[in-house]
Every structure is written in C-alpha cells, then in structure tokens.
Short mmCIF file of C-alpha atoms in Angstrom, two decimals:
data_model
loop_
_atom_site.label_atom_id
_atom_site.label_comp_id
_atom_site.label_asym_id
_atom_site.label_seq_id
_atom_site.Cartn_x
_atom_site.Cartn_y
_atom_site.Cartn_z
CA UNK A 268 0.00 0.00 0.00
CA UNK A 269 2.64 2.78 0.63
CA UNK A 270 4.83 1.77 -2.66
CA UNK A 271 1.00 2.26 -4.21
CA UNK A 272 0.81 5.55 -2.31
CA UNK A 273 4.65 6.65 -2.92
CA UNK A 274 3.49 5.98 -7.06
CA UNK A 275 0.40 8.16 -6.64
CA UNK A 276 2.33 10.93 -4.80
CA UNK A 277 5.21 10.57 -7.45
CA UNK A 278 2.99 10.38 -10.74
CA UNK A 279 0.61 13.15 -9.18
CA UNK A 280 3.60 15.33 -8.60
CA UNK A 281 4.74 14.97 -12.26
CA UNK A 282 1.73 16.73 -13.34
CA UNK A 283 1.99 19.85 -12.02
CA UNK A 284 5.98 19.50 -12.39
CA UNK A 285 6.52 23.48 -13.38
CA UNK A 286 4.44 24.77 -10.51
CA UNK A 287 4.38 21.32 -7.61
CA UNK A 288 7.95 21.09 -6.97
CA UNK A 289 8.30 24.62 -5.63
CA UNK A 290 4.88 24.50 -3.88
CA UNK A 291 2.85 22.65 -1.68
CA UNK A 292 -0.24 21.14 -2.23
CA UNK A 293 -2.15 23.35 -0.35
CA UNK A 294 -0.62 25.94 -2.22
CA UNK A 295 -1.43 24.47 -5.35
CA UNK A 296 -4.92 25.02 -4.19
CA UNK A 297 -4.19 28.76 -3.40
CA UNK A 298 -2.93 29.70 -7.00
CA UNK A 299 -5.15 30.46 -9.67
CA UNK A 300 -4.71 28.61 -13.04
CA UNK A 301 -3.26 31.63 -14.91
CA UNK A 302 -0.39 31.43 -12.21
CA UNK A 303 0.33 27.98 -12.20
CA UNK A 304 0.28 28.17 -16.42
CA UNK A 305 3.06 31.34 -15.91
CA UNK A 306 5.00 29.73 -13.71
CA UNK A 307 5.33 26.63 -16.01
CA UNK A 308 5.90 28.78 -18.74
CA UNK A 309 8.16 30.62 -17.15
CA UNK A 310 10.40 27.01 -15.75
CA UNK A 311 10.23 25.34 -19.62
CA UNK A 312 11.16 28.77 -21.12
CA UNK A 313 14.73 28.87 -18.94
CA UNK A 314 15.37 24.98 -18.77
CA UNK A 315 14.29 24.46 -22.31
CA UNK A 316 15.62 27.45 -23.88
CA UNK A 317 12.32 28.04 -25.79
CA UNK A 318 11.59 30.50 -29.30
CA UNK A 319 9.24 33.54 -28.24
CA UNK A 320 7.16 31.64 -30.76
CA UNK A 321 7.13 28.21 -28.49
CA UNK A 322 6.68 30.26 -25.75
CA UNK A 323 3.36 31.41 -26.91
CA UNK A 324 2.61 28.14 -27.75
CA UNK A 325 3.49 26.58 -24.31
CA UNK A 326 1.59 29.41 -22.81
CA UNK A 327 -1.35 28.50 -24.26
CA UNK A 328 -1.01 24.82 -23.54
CA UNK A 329 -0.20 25.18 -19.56
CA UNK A 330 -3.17 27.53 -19.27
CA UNK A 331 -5.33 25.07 -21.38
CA UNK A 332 -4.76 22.46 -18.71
CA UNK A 333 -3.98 24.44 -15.52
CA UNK A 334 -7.94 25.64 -16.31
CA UNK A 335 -8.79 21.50 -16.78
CA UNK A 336 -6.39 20.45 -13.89
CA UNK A 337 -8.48 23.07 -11.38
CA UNK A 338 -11.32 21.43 -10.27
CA UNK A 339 -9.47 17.75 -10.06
CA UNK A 340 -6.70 20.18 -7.41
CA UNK A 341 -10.00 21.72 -6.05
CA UNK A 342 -12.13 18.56 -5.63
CA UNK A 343 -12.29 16.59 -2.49
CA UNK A 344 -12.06 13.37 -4.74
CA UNK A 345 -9.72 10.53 -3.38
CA UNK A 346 -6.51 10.52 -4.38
CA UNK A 347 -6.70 7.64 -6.92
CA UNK A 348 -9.67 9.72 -8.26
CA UNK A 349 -7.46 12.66 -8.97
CA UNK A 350 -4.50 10.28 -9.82
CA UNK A 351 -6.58 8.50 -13.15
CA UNK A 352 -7.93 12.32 -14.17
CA UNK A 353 -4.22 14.02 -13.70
CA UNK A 354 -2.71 11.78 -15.31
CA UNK A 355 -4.81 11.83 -18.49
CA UNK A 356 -4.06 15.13 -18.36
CA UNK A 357 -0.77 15.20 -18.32
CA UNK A 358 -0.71 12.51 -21.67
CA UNK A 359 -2.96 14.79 -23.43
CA UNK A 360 -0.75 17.36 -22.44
CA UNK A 361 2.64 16.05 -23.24
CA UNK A 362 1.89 15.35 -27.12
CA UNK A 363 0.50 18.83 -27.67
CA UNK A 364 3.90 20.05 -26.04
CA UNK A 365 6.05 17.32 -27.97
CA UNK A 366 4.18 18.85 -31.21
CA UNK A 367 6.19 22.37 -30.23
CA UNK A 368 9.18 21.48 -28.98
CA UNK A 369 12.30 19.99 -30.80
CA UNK A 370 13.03 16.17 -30.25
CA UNK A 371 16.18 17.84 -27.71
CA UNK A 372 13.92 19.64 -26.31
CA UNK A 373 11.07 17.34 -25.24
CA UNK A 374 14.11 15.02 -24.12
CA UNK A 375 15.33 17.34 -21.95
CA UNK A 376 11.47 17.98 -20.66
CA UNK A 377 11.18 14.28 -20.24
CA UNK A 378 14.58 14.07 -18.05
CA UNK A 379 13.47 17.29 -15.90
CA UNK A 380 9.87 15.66 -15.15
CA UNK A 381 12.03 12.04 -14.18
CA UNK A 382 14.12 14.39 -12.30
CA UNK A 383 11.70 15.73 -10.06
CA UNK A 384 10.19 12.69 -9.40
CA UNK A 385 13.29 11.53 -8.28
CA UNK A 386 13.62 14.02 -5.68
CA UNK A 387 10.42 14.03 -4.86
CA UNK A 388 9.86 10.47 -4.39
CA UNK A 389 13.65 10.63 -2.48
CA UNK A 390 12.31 13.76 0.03
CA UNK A 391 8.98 11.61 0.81
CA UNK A 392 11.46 8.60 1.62
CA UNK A 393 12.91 10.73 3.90
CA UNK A 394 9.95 11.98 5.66
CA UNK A 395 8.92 8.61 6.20
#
C-alpha cells in the first residue's frame, strides 16, 4: 500500500511539475490557473531554452490544462480519483507540447519531469 501511495504521490507530482515542486499542495490550491500556467511557462522557457514563438505556444497549452487540472486540485475526490484524471491530463498534455518542442527539447522535458520525481519520491522517503 505505501509503494502504491509513494506511485500516486510521485505520478501526481509529475503533473503539475513546473508549478508542484516549488509548492505545496495546499498551495497548489491557493494559485489560480493563470499562475500555475506562468510559472510553467516561465520554468520550460529557462530549462528548455524556448523560441518567443514556443513560448506562446506553451503558454497556451499550460493555461489550457492548468484551467482542466483546477477542479481535479480543487475537488475533495480521493486521491486515486485525482491520480486517473491528472494523469490523463498530463498525456494529453505532453503530445500537444512534444508537437512544439524539438526532439532535444522534449528530451530534456522528459529528463526534468524524471528528475523531479526523483527528488520528490527521495524527500517523501525521507519523511517517512
């Protein structure tokens, strides 16, 4: 049950990997979906070194789903609830931004989001 749990948490994290890593949970629920969509933007623009043109692009796609991802961070849903939803988010959501980034590019996404599961699943080891 708590390598099931320690997934969920992990996987869960992932989604919300521009805004969840420097945030709580709680303060997940505190931001509004245009600041969780910036703040993405914002983290793939430096680490990915993105065009003013992908930019745009990615803007439009982390506001797109920050708006969908709102009421499954809102909801009082159980966890494996909001686990199935965010994570068919975050598929739909990763081939619209594979369409706009380069093939280097959506590598290096792909390493940053296994990244930060990595630490995140390695800080909730440590809690525990």
């Amino acid at each position: 049950m708590k390598k099931l749990f320690s997934l969920i948490t992990v996987l869960t994290f992932t989604l919300f990997i521009g805004s969840a890593f420097a945030q709580t949970g709680a303060d997940l629920k505190n931001k509004t979906p245009e600041q969780r969509a910036q703040f993405q933007t914002e983290m793939m623009t430096t680490k990915l070194e993105l065009s003013p043109d992908q930019t745009s692009k990615v803007q439009a796609i982390n506001l797109k789903y920050a708006q969908k991802m709102d009421p499954i961070i809102k909801s009082d849903a159980g966890r494996f609830s909001k686990f199935k939803q965010a994570k068919a988010l975050l598929k739909e959501k990763d081939a619209e931004l594979k369409g706009v980034f380069t093939a280097d590019q959506f590598k290096q996404y792909q390493d940053f989001e296994a990244e930060m599961r990595d630490k995140m699943k390695e800080k909730k080891e440590a809690k525990q």
